[in-house]
Amino acid sequence: MDLLIKNGTIITDKERFQADIAVENGKITCIGTNLSMKADKTVVATGKLVLPGAIDAHTHLAMPFGGTVSADSYLSGTRAAACGGVTTVFDYPIQRKGKGILETVEARKAICDPEACVDYAFHCCITDLNGGTLLDEFADAVAYGVTSFKCFLVYKKEGMMVDDATLVKVLLKAKETGAITNIHAENPDLIDMNIEKFLKEGKTSPWYHYLSRPEFVEAEADKRAIHWAKSVDAPLYLVHMADKEGLEAAIAAKQAGHEIYVETCPQYLEFTCDVYKREDGRNFVCSPPMKGQESKDALWAAIKAGTIDTVATDHCPFQSYEKDWGKDNFTKIPNGCAGVENLYSYMLSAANDGLISFNRAVELCSANPAKIFGCTQKGSLIPGKDADIVIYDPDKYVTISVRNMHSDYDHTIWEGKKIHGYPVQTYVRGKLVYDNGNFVGEPGYGQFVKREPKK
Ligand code: DUC
Ligand code: ZN
Ligand code: ZN
């Protein structure tokens, strides 16, 4: 046996029990009480929780965007992930006009593979169907292990937006091939109209980033995406939901029996649009922006009620000097914030403080993303699965600071946030990658997760 974790409290999405876990060749081989086999390494987890590693289903590493490239490489982003108890990250390669899906994915994989410190998977963003020929590549992409595609309903000027016909074609082809379509929903025409108006009026502070993309701008696009998914009976995953009206529409569609999943992010659970009035408001600029208190309350209610399916981060940090490009014009601020290292501890802290159960935190951050996206070896602690394991100290207090994070960015929106309980060790397929504040993993250890299509 390679590893024996003794006497921890095991938490899955459904259960809580005291047991030992045995690991060999990267897999969980046995879970039981008083396991006595010989192991190369024994870890005593008395008083600690033992959890499945988190899956951050939404990151943008080394992403060319906003006139620059996001500040975390595959190396630093996955190093930070390991230190936050995230054992798999999903990244979003962007297929550009004239390019193929596998061509796009393989180019990113070539960069990611030697750098990844945790396991990784790809959703592929589709921006152009290349006259329809790209649709013929979906089945190959699915066979390769990329079983989700993404459409942006925004970012027209950036050449990433798709029109409704393209969206419907993607929805249908994804359904036919056992894949799922992810959507970034905001209405681009309304955003452009608002931006033009505000800039003409000299309204250039980050507050106008929010006012150019308020609640109803997201809600319209959410509802449009839901409408098309329902109309063609295709599965849909709404990324980074931040508004109450869209959330209610998604929940209504789910409850009517449609296969619709909702993701939100810690920043929408923690902050409101008031952050854009702060002196450092530009650091919080991301899209969609944080919304008002009513939306925040609705998101928490859905987290508690079980109607949100996943929490992921949209991790896309930029350095301060890049955020400063927008000091006098909010449209020049690169969109995105840090989060991958904070995801699991944030949701587990909410559990520790009694807002949700630990089972629910595990469901949102690990079990559900594994199920929705076909990571059959991930997301739970049972014999036969990958030994992606987090040992968590519920009594440890950590105050987040850029100084104790493990990314390459120079500031974080989470600065000063107090976290109750914290991961003390992270294992990826049985290998220790994080130990009590320190990264102890290895670039290149992380593997591509070949995912299974829907049946
Ligand atoms: N939103 C962001 O804020 N950053 C990256 C991409 C996105 O959609
Ligand atoms: Zn997005
Ligand atoms: Zn994103």
CSV table of C-alpha atoms and ligand atoms in Angstrom, one decimal:
chain,number,residue,atom,x,y,z
A,1,MET,CA,0.0,0.0,0.0
A,2,ASP,CA,1.3,3.5,-0.8
A,3,LEU,CA,-0.7,5.6,1.6
A,4,LEU,CA,-3.0,5.0,4.5
A,5,ILE,CA,-5.0,7.9,5.9
A,6,LYS,CA,-6.1,6.8,9.4
A,7,ASN,CA,-9.1,7.8,11.5
A,8,GLY,CA,-10.4,10.9,9.7
A,9,THR,CA,-14.0,11.9,9.3
A,10,ILE,CA,-14.9,11.1,5.7
A,11,ILE,CA,-17.3,13.5,4.0
A,12,THR,CA,-18.8,12.8,0.6
A,13,ASP,CA,-21.8,14.5,-1.0
A,14,LYS,CA,-24.1,12.2,0.9
A,15,GLU,CA,-22.3,10.7,4.0
A,16,ARG,CA,-20.2,11.5,7.0
A,17,PHE,CA,-18.4,8.7,8.8
A,18,GLN,CA,-15.2,7.8,10.7
A,19,ALA,CA,-12.8,5.6,8.6
A,20,ASP,CA,-9.4,4.9,7.2
A,21,ILE,CA,-8.6,5.2,3.5
A,22,ALA,CA,-6.0,3.0,1.7
A,23,VAL,CA,-4.4,4.2,-1.6
A,24,GLU,CA,-2.3,2.3,-4.1
A,25,ASN,CA,-1.2,3.3,-7.6
A,26,GLY,CA,-3.1,6.5,-7.4
A,27,LYS,CA,-6.5,4.9,-6.6
A,28,ILE,CA,-8.5,4.4,-3.5
A,29,THR,CA,-8.4,0.7,-2.8
A,30,CYS,CA,-10.2,0.3,0.5
A,31,ILE,CA,-12.2,2.3,3.0
A,32,GLY,CA,-12.9,0.8,6.4
A,33,THR,CA,-12.3,1.0,10.1
A,34,ASN,CA,-9.0,-0.2,11.7
A,35,LEU,CA,-7.3,-0.9,8.4
A,36,SER,CA,-4.0,-2.5,9.4
A,37,MET,CA,-2.2,-3.1,6.1
A,38,LYS,CA,1.4,-1.9,5.8
A,39,ALA,CA,1.8,1.3,3.9
A,40,ASP,CA,4.8,3.3,2.7
A,41,LYS,CA,3.2,6.4,4.4
A,42,THR,CA,0.6,6.6,7.1
A,43,VAL,CA,-1.1,9.9,7.9
A,44,VAL,CA,-3.2,10.2,11.1
A,45,ALA,CA,-6.2,12.4,10.4
A,46,THR,CA,-7.8,12.3,13.8
A,47,GLY,CA,-10.0,15.4,14.3
A,48,LYS,CA,-9.7,16.3,10.6
A,49,LEU,CA,-12.2,16.0,7.7
A,50,VAL,CA,-11.2,13.9,4.7
A,51,LEU,CA,-12.9,15.2,1.5
A,52,PRO,CA,-12.8,14.5,-2.2
A,53,GLY,CA,-10.6,17.1,-4.0
A,54,ALA,CA,-12.5,19.9,-5.5
A,55,ILE,CA,-13.0,20.3,-9.2
A,56,ASP,CA,-12.9,23.9,-10.4
A,57,ALA,CA,-15.1,23.6,-13.5
A,58,HIS,CA,-14.2,27.2,-14.7
A,59,THR,CA,-10.8,28.7,-15.1
A,60,HIS,CA,-9.0,30.8,-17.7
A,61,LEU,CA,-5.3,30.1,-17.4
A,62,ALA,CA,-2.8,32.0,-19.7
A,63,MET,CA,-5.8,33.3,-21.5
A,64,PRO,CA,-5.2,36.0,-24.1
A,65,PHE,CA,-7.9,38.6,-23.2
A,66,GLY,CA,-8.4,42.3,-22.6
A,67,GLY,CA,-5.2,43.3,-24.5
A,68,THR,CA,-3.0,41.0,-22.4
A,69,VAL,CA,-2.8,37.5,-21.0
A,70,SER,CA,-4.4,36.4,-17.7
A,71,ALA,CA,-1.7,36.4,-15.0
A,72,ASP,CA,-1.7,32.7,-14.0
A,73,SER,CA,0.0,30.3,-16.3
A,74,TYR,CA,-1.0,26.6,-16.3
A,75,LEU,CA,1.8,26.1,-13.8
A,76,SER,CA,1.0,28.9,-11.3
A,77,GLY,CA,-2.8,28.4,-11.7
A,78,THR,CA,-2.6,24.7,-11.0
A,79,ARG,CA,-0.1,25.2,-8.2
A,80,ALA,CA,-2.6,27.6,-6.6
A,81,ALA,CA,-5.3,25.1,-7.2
A,82,ALA,CA,-3.4,22.4,-5.4
A,83,CYS,CA,-2.9,24.7,-2.4
A,84,GLY,CA,-6.6,25.3,-2.2
A,85,GLY,CA,-7.6,21.7,-2.3
A,86,VAL,CA,-8.6,21.8,-6.0
A,87,THR,CA,-7.4,18.6,-7.6
A,88,THR,CA,-8.8,19.1,-11.1
A,89,VAL,CA,-9.2,22.3,-13.1
A,90,PHE,CA,-11.2,22.9,-16.2
A,91,ASP,CA,-9.8,25.4,-18.6
A,92,TYR,CA,-11.4,27.0,-21.7
A,93,PRO,CA,-9.4,26.9,-24.9
A,94,ILE,CA,-10.9,29.2,-27.5
A,95,GLN,CA,-11.5,28.0,-31.0
A,96,ARG,CA,-10.9,30.9,-33.5
A,97,LYS,CA,-12.2,31.4,-37.0
A,98,GLY,CA,-10.8,28.8,-39.4
A,99,LYS,CA,-9.4,26.6,-36.6
A,100,GLY,CA,-10.5,23.1,-35.6
A,101,ILE,CA,-11.6,21.9,-32.2
A,102,LEU,CA,-9.0,19.3,-31.6
A,103,GLU,CA,-6.3,21.6,-33.2
A,104,THR,CA,-7.3,24.2,-30.6
A,105,VAL,CA,-7.5,21.8,-27.7
A,106,GLU,CA,-4.2,20.0,-28.5
A,107,ALA,CA,-2.4,23.3,-28.8
A,108,ARG,CA,-3.4,24.2,-25.3
A,109,LYS,CA,-2.7,20.7,-24.0
A,110,ALA,CA,0.8,21.0,-25.3
A,111,ILE,CA,1.3,24.0,-23.1
A,112,CYS,CA,-0.6,22.7,-20.1
A,113,ASP,CA,0.9,19.2,-20.0
A,114,PRO,CA,4.4,20.0,-18.8
A,115,GLU,CA,3.1,22.6,-16.4
A,116,ALA,CA,0.0,21.1,-14.8
A,117,CYS,CA,0.4,20.4,-11.1
A,118,VAL,CA,-3.1,19.0,-10.7
A,119,ASP,CA,-5.3,17.1,-13.2
A,120,TYR,CA,-7.0,19.2,-15.9
A,121,ALA,CA,-9.8,19.0,-18.4
A,122,PHE,CA,-10.9,21.3,-21.2
A,123,HIS,CA,-14.3,22.8,-22.3
A,124,CYS,CA,-13.8,24.1,-25.8
A,125,CYS,CA,-15.2,27.5,-26.6
A,126,ILE,CA,-16.7,27.6,-30.1
A,127,THR,CA,-16.6,31.0,-31.8
A,128,ASP,CA,-17.1,30.1,-35.5
A,129,LEU,CA,-18.5,27.0,-37.2
A,130,ASN,CA,-16.2,27.5,-40.2
A,131,GLY,CA,-19.2,27.4,-42.6
A,132,GLY,CA,-20.6,24.4,-40.7
A,133,THR,CA,-17.7,22.1,-41.1
A,134,LEU,CA,-16.7,22.4,-37.5
A,135,LEU,CA,-19.9,20.5,-36.5
A,136,ASP,CA,-18.3,17.4,-38.0
A,137,GLU,CA,-15.5,17.6,-35.4
A,138,PHE,CA,-17.7,17.4,-32.3
A,139,ALA,CA,-17.8,13.6,-32.3
A,140,ASP,CA,-14.0,13.4,-32.5
A,141,ALA,CA,-13.6,15.9,-29.7
A,142,VAL,CA,-16.0,13.9,-27.5
A,143,ALA,CA,-14.0,10.7,-28.3
A,144,TYR,CA,-10.9,12.6,-27.3
A,145,GLY,CA,-12.4,13.4,-23.9
A,146,VAL,CA,-13.7,16.9,-24.4
A,147,THR,CA,-17.4,16.5,-23.7
A,148,SER,CA,-18.4,20.1,-23.2
A,149,PHE,CA,-18.4,23.2,-25.5
A,150,LYS,CA,-19.0,26.8,-24.7
A,151,CYS,CA,-20.7,29.6,-26.4
A,152,PHE,CA,-20.3,33.2,-25.5
A,153,LEU,CA,-23.4,35.3,-26.1
A,154,VAL,CA,-21.2,38.4,-25.5
A,155,TYR,CA,-17.7,39.6,-26.6
A,156,LYS,CA,-18.8,40.6,-30.0
A,157,LYS,CA,-15.8,43.0,-30.6
A,158,GLU,CA,-13.4,40.3,-29.3
A,159,GLY,CA,-14.7,37.9,-32.0
A,160,MET,CA,-15.9,35.4,-29.5
A,161,MET,CA,-19.7,35.9,-29.6
A,162,VAL,CA,-22.0,33.5,-31.4
A,163,ASP,CA,-25.4,34.4,-32.9
A,164,ASP,CA,-28.5,32.4,-32.0
A,165,ALA,CA,-28.4,30.2,-35.0
A,166,THR,CA,-24.9,29.1,-34.2
A,167,LEU,CA,-25.9,28.6,-30.6
A,168,VAL,CA,-28.7,26.3,-31.6
A,169,LYS,CA,-26.5,24.3,-34.0
A,170,VAL,CA,-24.0,23.8,-31.1
A,171,LEU,CA,-26.8,22.8,-28.7
A,172,LEU,CA,-28.1,20.2,-31.2
A,173,LYS,CA,-24.7,18.8,-32.1
A,174,ALA,CA,-23.6,18.7,-28.5
A,175,LYS,CA,-26.7,16.8,-27.6
A,176,GLU,CA,-26.3,14.3,-30.6
A,177,THR,CA,-22.7,13.6,-29.5
A,178,GLY,CA,-23.3,13.1,-25.8
A,179,ALA,CA,-21.8,16.5,-24.9
A,180,ILE,CA,-23.2,19.6,-23.1
A,181,THR,CA,-23.2,23.3,-24.0
A,182,ASN,CA,-21.9,25.9,-21.5
A,183,ILE,CA,-23.1,29.4,-22.0
A,184,HIS,CA,-21.8,32.8,-20.9
A,185,ALA,CA,-25.0,34.8,-21.0
A,186,GLU,CA,-25.1,38.6,-21.3
A,187,ASN,CA,-26.7,40.8,-24.0
A,188,PRO,CA,-24.0,42.4,-26.1
A,189,ASP,CA,-26.2,45.1,-27.8
A,190,LEU,CA,-27.4,46.5,-24.5
A,191,ILE,CA,-23.9,46.5,-23.1
A,192,ASP,CA,-22.6,48.4,-26.1
A,193,MET,CA,-25.5,50.8,-26.1
A,194,ASN,CA,-24.9,51.5,-22.4
A,195,ILE,CA,-21.1,51.9,-22.8
A,196,GLU,CA,-21.5,54.4,-25.6
A,197,LYS,CA,-23.9,56.5,-23.6
A,198,PHE,CA,-21.8,56.5,-20.4
A,199,LEU,CA,-18.5,57.3,-22.2
A,200,LYS,CA,-20.2,60.2,-24.0
A,201,GLU,CA,-21.4,61.5,-20.6
A,202,GLY,CA,-17.9,61.2,-19.2
A,203,LYS,CA,-19.0,58.4,-16.8
A,204,THR,CA,-15.9,56.3,-16.8
A,205,SER,CA,-15.5,54.8,-13.3
A,206,PRO,CA,-15.9,51.0,-12.6
A,207,TRP,CA,-19.4,51.7,-11.3
A,208,TYR,CA,-20.4,52.1,-14.9
A,209,HIS,CA,-19.0,48.6,-15.7
A,210,TYR,CA,-21.8,47.4,-13.5
A,211,LEU,CA,-24.4,49.8,-14.8
A,212,SER,CA,-23.6,48.8,-18.4
A,213,ARG,CA,-24.2,45.2,-17.6
A,214,PRO,CA,-26.9,45.3,-14.9
A,215,GLU,CA,-29.3,42.5,-13.8
A,216,PHE,CA,-31.7,42.6,-16.8
A,217,VAL,CA,-28.8,42.5,-19.3
A,218,GLU,CA,-27.7,39.1,-17.9
A,219,ALA,CA,-31.3,37.9,-17.4
A,220,GLU,CA,-32.3,38.5,-21.0
A,221,ALA,CA,-29.4,36.3,-22.3
A,222,ASP,CA,-30.0,33.6,-19.6
A,223,LYS,CA,-33.6,33.4,-20.7
A,224,ARG,CA,-32.7,33.3,-24.3
A,225,ALA,CA,-30.2,30.4,-23.8
A,226,ILE,CA,-32.8,28.6,-21.7
A,227,HIS,CA,-35.4,29.2,-24.3
A,228,TRP,CA,-33.3,27.7,-27.1
A,229,ALA,CA,-32.1,24.7,-24.9
A,230,LYS,CA,-35.7,23.9,-24.0
A,231,SER,CA,-36.9,24.4,-27.6
A,232,VAL,CA,-34.4,21.8,-29.0
A,233,ASP,CA,-34.4,19.7,-25.8
A,234,ALA,CA,-30.6,20.0,-25.4
A,235,PRO,CA,-28.7,20.0,-22.1
A,236,LEU,CA,-27.4,23.4,-21.0
A,237,TYR,CA,-24.9,24.6,-18.3
A,238,LEU,CA,-25.2,28.2,-17.4
A,239,VAL,CA,-21.8,29.5,-16.2
A,240,HIS,CA,-21.2,32.1,-13.6
A,241,MET,CA,-24.8,33.0,-12.9
A,242,ALA,CA,-25.0,36.2,-11.0
A,243,ASP,CA,-28.6,37.5,-11.3
A,244,LYS,CA,-31.8,36.6,-9.6
A,245,GLU,CA,-34.1,36.9,-12.6
A,246,GLY,CA,-32.0,34.5,-14.8
A,247,LEU,CA,-31.6,32.2,-11.8
A,248,GLU,CA,-35.3,32.0,-11.3
A,249,ALA,CA,-35.9,31.2,-15.0
A,250,ALA,CA,-33.2,28.5,-14.8
A,251,ILE,CA,-34.7,26.9,-11.7
A,252,ALA,CA,-38.2,27.0,-13.2
A,253,ALA,CA,-36.9,25.2,-16.3
A,254,LYS,CA,-35.1,22.6,-14.2
A,255,GLN,CA,-38.2,22.0,-12.2
A,256,ALA,CA,-40.2,21.5,-15.4
A,257,GLY,CA,-37.8,18.7,-16.2
A,258,HIS,CA,-35.3,20.2,-18.5
A,259,GLU,CA,-31.6,19.3,-18.2
A,260,ILE,CA,-30.3,22.7,-17.2
A,261,TYR,CA,-27.5,23.2,-14.7
A,262,VAL,CA,-26.5,26.3,-12.9
A,263,GLU,CA,-23.0,27.4,-11.9
A,264,THR,CA,-22.3,30.4,-9.7
A,265,CYS,CA,-19.0,31.7,-8.3
A,266,PRO,CA,-17.8,32.7,-4.8
A,267,GLN,CA,-17.4,36.3,-5.8
A,268,TYR,CA,-21.2,36.6,-6.5
A,269,LEU,CA,-21.9,35.0,-3.1
A,270,GLU,CA,-19.5,37.3,-1.3
A,271,PHE,CA,-19.7,40.8,-2.9
A,272,THR,CA,-22.4,43.1,-4.4
A,273,CYS,CA,-22.1,45.7,-7.0
A,274,ASP,CA,-21.1,48.2,-4.3
A,275,VAL,CA,-17.5,47.0,-4.7
A,276,TYR,CA,-17.4,49.1,-7.9
A,277,LYS,CA,-17.8,52.2,-5.9
A,278,ARG,CA,-14.6,51.5,-4.0
A,279,GLU,CA,-11.3,53.2,-4.7
A,280,ASP,CA,-10.0,49.8,-5.9
A,281,GLY,CA,-13.2,49.0,-7.7
A,282,ARG,CA,-11.4,48.2,-11.0
A,283,ASN,CA,-9.8,45.1,-9.3
A,284,PHE,CA,-13.3,43.6,-9.0
A,285,VAL,CA,-14.2,44.1,-12.7
A,286,CYS,CA,-15.3,40.8,-14.2
A,287,SER,CA,-18.1,39.8,-16.5
A,288,PRO,CA,-20.8,39.4,-15.5
A,289,PRO,CA,-20.3,41.9,-12.8
A,290,MET,CA,-21.3,41.4,-9.2
A,291,LYS,CA,-25.0,42.4,-8.8
A,292,GLY,CA,-27.2,43.9,-6.1
A,293,GLN,CA,-28.1,42.4,-2.7
A,294,GLU,CA,-31.3,40.8,-4.0
A,295,SER,CA,-29.4,38.7,-6.5
A,296,LYS,CA,-26.8,37.8,-3.9
A,297,ASP,CA,-29.6,36.7,-1.5
A,298,ALA,CA,-31.2,34.7,-4.3
A,299,LEU,CA,-28.0,32.9,-5.1
A,300,TRP,CA,-27.5,32.0,-1.4
A,301,ALA,CA,-31.1,30.8,-1.2
A,302,ALA,CA,-30.5,28.5,-4.2
A,303,ILE,CA,-27.2,27.2,-2.8
A,304,LYS,CA,-29.1,26.3,0.4
A,305,ALA,CA,-32.2,24.9,-1.5
A,306,GLY,CA,-30.1,22.7,-3.8
A,307,THR,CA,-31.1,24.4,-7.0
A,308,ILE,CA,-27.6,25.7,-7.9
A,309,ASP,CA,-25.6,22.7,-9.1
A,310,THR,CA,-22.0,23.9,-9.0
A,311,VAL,CA,-19.7,26.6,-7.6
A,312,ALA,CA,-16.6,27.3,-9.7
A,313,THR,CA,-14.4,30.4,-9.9
A,314,ASP,CA,-14.0,31.9,-13.4
A,315,HIS,CA,-10.4,32.3,-12.2
A,316,CYS,CA,-8.9,34.9,-14.6
A,317,PRO,CA,-6.6,37.3,-12.7
A,318,PHE,CA,-4.8,40.3,-14.1
A,319,GLN,CA,-1.9,42.2,-12.5
A,320,SER,CA,-2.5,45.6,-10.9
A,321,TYR,CA,-0.8,47.5,-13.6
A,322,GLU,CA,-3.1,45.9,-16.1
A,323,LYS,CA,-6.2,46.7,-14.0
A,324,ASP,CA,-4.8,50.3,-13.9
A,325,TRP,CA,-5.2,50.7,-17.6
A,326,GLY,CA,-8.9,51.4,-16.8
A,327,LYS,CA,-8.3,54.0,-14.1
A,328,ASP,CA,-10.0,56.7,-16.3
A,329,ASN,CA,-12.1,54.4,-18.5
A,330,PHE,CA,-13.8,51.2,-17.2
A,331,THR,CA,-13.8,49.7,-20.7
A,332,LYS,CA,-10.0,49.4,-20.6
A,333,ILE,CA,-10.0,47.2,-17.5
A,334,PRO,CA,-9.2,43.6,-18.3
A,335,ASN,CA,-12.1,41.5,-17.1
A,336,GLY,CA,-11.5,38.9,-14.5
A,337,CYS,CA,-10.5,38.1,-10.9
A,338,ALA,CA,-8.6,35.5,-8.9
A,339,GLY,CA,-10.3,32.6,-7.1
A,340,VAL,CA,-9.1,29.1,-7.8
A,341,GLU,CA,-7.2,28.8,-4.5
A,342,ASN,CA,-10.1,30.2,-2.6
A,343,LEU,CA,-13.0,28.1,-3.9
A,344,TYR,CA,-13.0,25.1,-1.7
A,345,SER,CA,-12.0,26.8,1.6
A,346,TYR,CA,-14.7,29.5,1.0
A,347,MET,CA,-17.5,27.0,0.5
A,348,LEU,CA,-16.2,24.8,3.3
A,349,SER,CA,-16.0,27.8,5.6
A,350,ALA,CA,-19.7,28.5,4.8
A,351,ALA,CA,-20.3,24.9,5.9
A,352,ASN,CA,-18.2,25.3,9.0
A,353,ASP,CA,-20.2,28.3,9.9
A,354,GLY,CA,-23.5,26.4,9.5
A,355,LEU,CA,-24.8,28.1,6.3
A,356,ILE,CA,-24.8,24.8,4.4
A,357,SER,CA,-23.8,21.3,5.3
A,358,PHE,CA,-20.3,19.9,4.5
A,359,ASN,CA,-22.0,17.4,2.2
A,360,ARG,CA,-23.5,20.2,0.2
A,361,ALA,CA,-20.1,22.0,-0.1
A,362,VAL,CA,-18.7,18.7,-1.4
A,363,GLU,CA,-21.6,18.3,-3.8
A,364,LEU,CA,-21.2,21.8,-5.2
A,365,CYS,CA,-17.5,21.8,-5.6
A,366,SER,CA,-16.7,18.2,-6.4
A,367,ALA,CA,-19.4,15.6,-6.8
A,368,ASN,CA,-21.7,17.6,-9.1
A,369,PRO,CA,-19.0,18.9,-11.5
A,370,ALA,CA,-17.7,15.4,-11.8
A,371,LYS,CA,-21.1,14.0,-12.7
A,372,ILE,CA,-22.2,16.8,-15.0
A,373,PHE,CA,-19.0,16.8,-17.0
A,374,GLY,CA,-18.3,13.0,-17.1
A,375,CYS,CA,-15.2,12.9,-14.8
A,376,THR,CA,-16.1,9.3,-13.9
A,377,GLN,CA,-12.9,8.8,-11.7
A,378,LYS,CA,-13.3,12.0,-9.7
A,379,GLY,CA,-15.7,13.7,-7.2
A,380,SER,CA,-16.1,11.0,-4.6
A,381,LEU,CA,-14.3,8.9,-2.1
A,382,ILE,CA,-15.0,5.3,-3.0
A,383,PRO,CA,-12.7,2.3,-3.8
A,384,GLY,CA,-11.7,2.4,-7.5
A,385,LYS,CA,-11.8,6.2,-7.8
A,386,ASP,CA,-8.8,8.4,-8.1
A,387,ALA,CA,-7.2,9.2,-4.8
A,388,ASP,CA,-7.9,13.0,-5.1
A,389,ILE,CA,-8.1,13.7,-1.4
A,390,VAL,CA,-8.1,16.8,0.8
A,391,ILE,CA,-7.4,16.6,4.6
A,392,TYR,CA,-9.1,19.6,6.2
A,393,ASP,CA,-8.7,21.1,9.6
A,394,PRO,CA,-12.0,22.6,10.7
A,395,ASP,CA,-10.4,24.5,13.5
A,396,LYS,CA,-7.8,26.3,11.5
A,397,TYR,CA,-8.3,30.0,10.8
A,398,VAL,CA,-6.7,31.7,7.7
A,399,THR,CA,-6.9,35.3,6.6
A,400,ILE,CA,-6.5,35.4,2.8
A,401,SER,CA,-3.8,37.7,1.6
A,402,VAL,CA,-1.9,37.8,-1.7
A,403,ARG,CA,1.1,37.0,0.5
A,404,ASN,CA,-0.1,33.6,1.5
A,405,MET,CA,-1.6,32.6,-1.9
A,406,HIS,CA,0.4,30.5,-4.5
A,407,SER,CA,-0.6,32.2,-7.8
A,408,ASP,CA,1.4,34.7,-9.9
A,409,TYR,CA,-0.9,37.7,-9.4
A,410,ASP,CA,0.0,40.7,-7.3
A,411,HIS,CA,-3.4,41.4,-5.7
A,412,THR,CA,-6.6,39.5,-4.8
A,413,ILE,CA,-10.2,40.6,-4.4
A,414,TRP,CA,-10.2,38.2,-1.4
A,415,GLU,CA,-7.5,40.1,0.6
A,416,GLY,CA,-8.5,40.2,4.3
A,417,LYS,CA,-11.3,37.6,4.0
A,418,LYS,CA,-11.3,35.4,7.1
A,419,ILE,CA,-11.8,31.7,6.4
A,420,HIS,CA,-12.9,29.2,9.1
A,421,GLY,CA,-11.3,25.9,8.5
A,422,TYR,CA,-8.6,25.2,5.9
A,423,PRO,CA,-7.1,22.4,3.8
A,424,VAL,CA,-3.9,21.1,5.4
A,425,GLN,CA,-3.0,18.5,2.8
A,426,THR,CA,-4.0,17.9,-0.8
A,427,TYR,CA,-3.4,14.6,-2.7
A,428,VAL,CA,-3.7,14.2,-6.4
A,429,ARG,CA,-4.0,10.5,-7.4
A,430,GLY,CA,-2.3,9.6,-4.1
A,431,LYS,CA,0.6,12.1,-4.5
A,432,LEU,CA,0.9,14.8,-1.9
A,433,VAL,CA,0.9,18.2,-3.7
A,434,TYR,CA,0.1,20.6,-0.8
A,435,ASP,CA,1.3,20.3,2.8
A,436,ASN,CA,0.4,22.8,5.5
A,437,GLY,CA,0.8,26.1,3.6
A,438,ASN,CA,3.4,24.8,1.1
A,439,PHE,CA,3.2,23.6,-2.4
A,440,VAL,CA,5.1,20.3,-2.6
A,441,GLY,CA,3.8,19.1,-6.0
A,442,GLU,CA,5.5,18.9,-9.3
A,443,PRO,CA,4.8,20.7,-12.6
A,444,GLY,CA,3.9,18.1,-15.2
A,445,TYR,CA,2.4,15.6,-12.7
A,446,GLY,CA,-1.1,16.7,-13.6
A,447,GLN,CA,-2.8,14.6,-16.3
A,448,PHE,CA,-5.5,15.3,-18.9
A,449,VAL,CA,-8.8,14.0,-17.7
A,450,LYS,CA,-10.4,12.1,-20.6
A,451,ARG,CA,-14.1,12.5,-19.9
A,452,GLU,CA,-17.1,10.3,-20.7
A,453,PRO,CA,-20.0,11.4,-22.9
A,454,LYS,CA,-23.6,11.4,-21.6
A,455,LYS,CA,-25.4,8.1,-22.2
B,1,DUC,N1,-15.3,37.0,-17.8
B,1,DUC,C1,-14.3,37.5,-17.1
B,1,DUC,O1,-14.5,38.3,-16.2
B,1,DUC,N2,-13.0,37.0,-17.4
B,1,DUC,C2,-12.8,36.0,-18.3
B,1,DUC,C3,-13.8,35.7,-19.3
B,1,DUC,C4,-15.2,36.1,-18.8
B,1,DUC,O2,-16.2,35.7,-19.4
B,2,ZN,ZN,-17.7,34.0,-19.0
B,3,ZN,ZN,-15.1,32.4,-17.7
